[in-house]
Amino acid sequence: MCGIFGIIYLGNKQIGKIALEGIRRLEYRGYDSCGIVVHKNGELYLRKDSGKIQEIQDKLKFDELIGNIALAHTRWATHGAPIKKNSHPHLDCKNEIAVVHNGIIENFISLKKELLSKGHVFQSDTDTEIIPHLIEEYIKEGIDFKNSVIKTLKRCKGAYGIVICYSKEPNSIIVARKESPIIIGLDKGKVSYCASDIPALLPYTRDFYILGDNELAILRPGDVSIVNFKNEPIEITKPLKHIDWSIDAAEKGGYEHFMLKEIFEEPNALRRTLKISENELKMFAKELMDAENIYITAAGTSYYASLAGKYIITKFLGKYIQEIECSELENQLLDSLKNNSVIIAVSQSGETIDLIEAIRWARKAQKNIKILSLTNVVGSSITRYSDLTIITQAGPEIGVAATKTYTTQVLSLGLIGLQIARERNVLPKEEIDSYYDALKSSPDIIEDFLKKTNHSIEKLVDNLEKNANYFFLARGISIATAKEGGLKLKEVACRFIEGYSAANAKHGPIALVREGFPIIFIAPPDESYERLVGNIMEFKARGGHIISVVVESDEIISDLSDTVIRIPQPANKYYNLFSPITFIPALQLLAYHSALAHGLDPDQPLNLAKTVTVH
Ligand code: F6R
């Protein structure tokens, strides 16, 4: 949430252009306002406003700014409405200190009172603005820039990724982090960059320093020194992390939207994820086989991936896995978390604060607990709190709605399940091989589906849009698909569409059904198929308009349906198990085209931002 970018050069350059490009690449983190401050020859030049980056660029011409330092910010509002005065950067009273910030300063009210009583004048309603004023106060006392920043941060409670410059120290910028991600990249001896996420730095480097909590970096042109500001500030030597993402993956590449591009990238993302090493899978499998209690936890789409993954792993592990939304983990396990438990934590970004807090709490509550994580981002916060991590290979996902990261998460959980099946010999080898073959075919099935079906989904949207409400219903493992489909529609198309258990829908939601009310049934031919037929009949009897998502050869449910979406995969139990991967692109496309039908930008849903780093 909120994208920040900082850059420092040796001499003056057209630096506004680079900073603009930096925040454009982070716009998925927030898009209600933005701003850039540039330092040139001892003065700060600030331009900011509310609106999308391109609109503000057209008005304020960020790209024309010249200087040797730039700090830039794209905002997702927390404290203060998304209006010009609340956009970042924020300055001190003398316009000498500039700050961009991602996170929340929880004790800002008391700090602001103190600063007001000392005569500071505030321009905004934000929590952030206390930071430049507090630094100003310490500098006034004769403390140097770095130590003023350290003193300030020590007084700030909450979370921050922060970049600061001071016009009287034009050869450095200071970057610090507590809980909100910051990465640093260098072009040795010439220029240093920092940002809140990898895509912003991909044009310049694939090798990053990842700042840890309570670490502060002083960036000079092409050089960095890092200290832990909580302790004695002794310089830390950090390894560079290499990230193998191509820059093309973070560009639209001819597609109208990132969301559509990322749906079409699913086959290749899955193929890359299939290459997760056997060694990593073995280590995960061993921990799960040894554990007495297993939980799987995540938020949003990652939570629905966890629901699907839990079904798959449980099938081969023969032990129950309890799914818990990460924001509820502490509440639910407060009195029952045991020492020999394993928590599987799933997160695309690896930065979702509710998840990080949940696993931090679990670690503290029980020393011998094991945290196994699945994330798409090398070096992300979750990796630091985990005993083992598997990196899914979706590549950068810029669309705010998770698509390819969902399918790669389910596939990774599927691989773990199959590794367990192998090690426990729960089935004859040929059967396990058949499950493997089915999982390995998922990229081809999706590729085939996308080639054939994009257009017919557009037509289905035309039909559905005439209705205010509808449901996605399913049973068994497909409930995860129904829920994820419903979430996609809510977020990108602003439709209140519910994904629900078909059986449970009789206990209330069926009250909504009238003649022509559409219901989309997710119906692979698995063990719940016959019961689902019963549910379809119940909805049909009340006039429901039945749309079904079925396999190619399906006959029974297709005959009962008014509209049918066919997924080109064989009708057998091996493929059914991985239908959460192969069936979801249909619903992702439905959400995408539905957003377009409503005149909405699917890449930038209202009120949302990617990577939720606030509670
Ligand atoms: C929905 C979506 C969110 C995320 C959720 C968790 O499309 O993207 O629901 O899934 O915020 O994010 P991660 O996976 O980064 O922890």
JSON list of N, CA and C and ligand atoms in Angstrom, two decimals, residues 299-302 347-349 352 400-402 487-488 491 612, ligand 1:
[
{"chain": "A", "resi": 299, "resn": "ALA", "atom": "N", "xyz": [-4.69, -14.31, 3.54]},
{"chain": "A", "resi": 299, "resn": "ALA", "atom": "CA", "xyz": [-5.78, -13.34, 3.38]},
{"chain": "A", "resi": 299, "resn": "ALA", "atom": "C", "xyz": [-6.26, -13.34, 1.93]},
{"chain": "A", "resi": 300, "resn": "GLY", "atom": "N", "xyz": [-7.49, -12.95, 1.73]},
{"chain": "A", "resi": 300, "resn": "GLY", "atom": "CA", "xyz": [-8.04, -12.70, 0.40]},
{"chain": "A", "resi": 300, "resn": "GLY", "atom": "C", "xyz": [-7.89, -13.88, -0.55]},
{"chain": "A", "resi": 301, "resn": "THR", "atom": "N", "xyz": [-7.39, -13.59, -1.73]},
{"chain": "A", "resi": 301, "resn": "THR", "atom": "CA", "xyz": [-7.21, -14.63, -2.74]},
{"chain": "A", "resi": 301, "resn": "THR", "atom": "C", "xyz": [-6.28, -15.73, -2.25]},
{"chain": "A", "resi": 302, "resn": "SER", "atom": "N", "xyz": [-5.24, -15.36, -1.54]},
{"chain": "A", "resi": 302, "resn": "SER", "atom": "CA", "xyz": [-4.31, -16.38, -1.03]},
{"chain": "A", "resi": 302, "resn": "SER", "atom": "C", "xyz": [-5.02, -17.31, -0.06]},
{"chain": "A", "resi": 347, "resn": "SER", "atom": "N", "xyz": [1.19, -16.19, 0.86]},
{"chain": "A", "resi": 347, "resn": "SER", "atom": "CA", "xyz": [1.06, -14.76, 0.54]},
{"chain": "A", "resi": 347, "resn": "SER", "atom": "C", "xyz": [1.80, -14.43, -0.75]},
{"chain": "A", "resi": 348, "resn": "GLN", "atom": "N", "xyz": [1.09, -13.86, -1.69]},
{"chain": "A", "resi": 348, "resn": "GLN", "atom": "CA", "xyz": [1.72, -13.42, -2.94]},
{"chain": "A", "resi": 348, "resn": "GLN", "atom": "C", "xyz": [2.88, -12.48, -2.64]},
{"chain": "A", "resi": 349, "resn": "SER", "atom": "N", "xyz": [2.55, -11.40, -1.92]},
{"chain": "A", "resi": 349, "resn": "SER", "atom": "CA", "xyz": [3.53, -10.34, -1.70]},
{"chain": "A", "resi": 349, "resn": "SER", "atom": "C", "xyz": [4.54, -10.71, -0.62]},
{"chain": "A", "resi": 352, "resn": "THR", "atom": "N", "xyz": [1.81, -8.95, 3.57]},
{"chain": "A", "resi": 352, "resn": "THR", "atom": "CA", "xyz": [0.51, -8.66, 4.17]},
{"chain": "A", "resi": 352, "resn": "THR", "atom": "C", "xyz": [0.65, -8.60, 5.69]},
{"chain": "A", "resi": 400, "resn": "VAL", "atom": "N", "xyz": [-4.02, -5.26, -9.76]},
{"chain": "A", "resi": 400, "resn": "VAL", "atom": "CA", "xyz": [-4.28, -5.34, -8.31]},
{"chain": "A", "resi": 400, "resn": "VAL", "atom": "C", "xyz": [-4.95, -6.66, -7.95]},
{"chain": "A", "resi": 401, "resn": "ALA", "atom": "N", "xyz": [-5.82, -7.15, -8.83]},
{"chain": "A", "resi": 401, "resn": "ALA", "atom": "CA", "xyz": [-6.48, -8.43, -8.56]},
{"chain": "A", "resi": 401, "resn": "ALA", "atom": "C", "xyz": [-5.51, -9.57, -8.82]},
{"chain": "A", "resi": 402, "resn": "ALA", "atom": "N", "xyz": [-5.39, -10.46, -7.86]},
{"chain": "A", "resi": 402, "resn": "ALA", "atom": "CA", "xyz": [-4.47, -11.59, -8.02]},
{"chain": "A", "resi": 402, "resn": "ALA", "atom": "C", "xyz": [-5.06, -12.58, -9.02]},
{"chain": "A", "resi": 487, "resn": "LEU", "atom": "N", "xyz": [-14.96, -13.18, -5.30]},
{"chain": "A", "resi": 487, "resn": "LEU", "atom": "CA", "xyz": [-14.06, -12.09, -4.86]},
{"chain": "A", "resi": 487, "resn": "LEU", "atom": "C", "xyz": [-13.58, -11.27, -6.07]},
{"chain": "A", "resi": 488, "resn": "LYS", "atom": "N", "xyz": [-13.23, -11.96, -7.16]},
{"chain": "A", "resi": 488, "resn": "LYS", "atom": "CA", "xyz": [-12.74, -11.23, -8.35]},
{"chain": "A", "resi": 488, "resn": "LYS", "atom": "C", "xyz": [-13.80, -10.26, -8.85]},
{"chain": "A", "resi": 491, "resn": "GLU", "atom": "N", "xyz": [-14.18, -7.23, -6.54]},
{"chain": "A", "resi": 491, "resn": "GLU", "atom": "CA", "xyz": [-13.12, -6.21, -6.54]},
{"chain": "A", "resi": 491, "resn": "GLU", "atom": "C", "xyz": [-12.97, -5.49, -7.87]},
{"chain": "A", "resi": 612, "resn": "VAL", "atom": "N", "xyz": [-1.34, -5.30, 1.23]},
{"chain": "A", "resi": 612, "resn": "VAL", "atom": "CA", "xyz": [-2.00, -4.59, 2.32]},
{"chain": "A", "resi": 612, "resn": "VAL", "atom": "C", "xyz": [-1.09, -4.57, 3.55]},
{"chain": "B", "resi": 1, "resn": "F6R", "atom": "C1", "xyz": [-7.48, -10.18, -4.43]},
{"chain": "B", "resi": 1, "resn": "F6R", "atom": "C2", "xyz": [-6.20, -9.91, -3.81]},
{"chain": "B", "resi": 1, "resn": "F6R", "atom": "C3", "xyz": [-6.14, -9.84, -2.33]},
{"chain": "B", "resi": 1, "resn": "F6R", "atom": "C4", "xyz": [-4.87, -10.53, -1.82]},
{"chain": "B", "resi": 1, "resn": "F6R", "atom": "C5", "xyz": [-4.74, -10.34, -0.30]},
{"chain": "B", "resi": 1, "resn": "F6R", "atom": "C6", "xyz": [-3.54, -11.08, 0.24]},
{"chain": "B", "resi": 1, "resn": "F6R", "atom": "O1", "xyz": [-7.38, -10.24, -5.81]},
{"chain": "B", "resi": 1, "resn": "F6R", "atom": "O2", "xyz": [-5.22, -9.72, -4.47]},
{"chain": "B", "resi": 1, "resn": "F6R", "atom": "O3", "xyz": [-7.28, -10.39, -1.74]},
{"chain": "B", "resi": 1, "resn": "F6R", "atom": "O4", "xyz": [-4.95, -11.88, -2.13]},
{"chain": "B", "resi": 1, "resn": "F6R", "atom": "O5", "xyz": [-4.60, -8.98, -0.03]},
{"chain": "B", "resi": 1, "resn": "F6R", "atom": "O6", "xyz": [-2.38, -10.62, -0.36]},
{"chain": "B", "resi": 1, "resn": "F6R", "atom": "P1", "xyz": [-1.05, -11.47, -0.32]},
{"chain": "B", "resi": 1, "resn": "F6R", "atom": "O7", "xyz": [-1.29, -12.70, -1.09]},
{"chain": "B", "resi": 1, "resn": "F6R", "atom": "O8", "xyz": [-0.02, -10.58, -0.94]},
{"chain": "B", "resi": 1, "resn": "F6R", "atom": "O9", "xyz": [-0.77, -11.76, 1.12]}
]
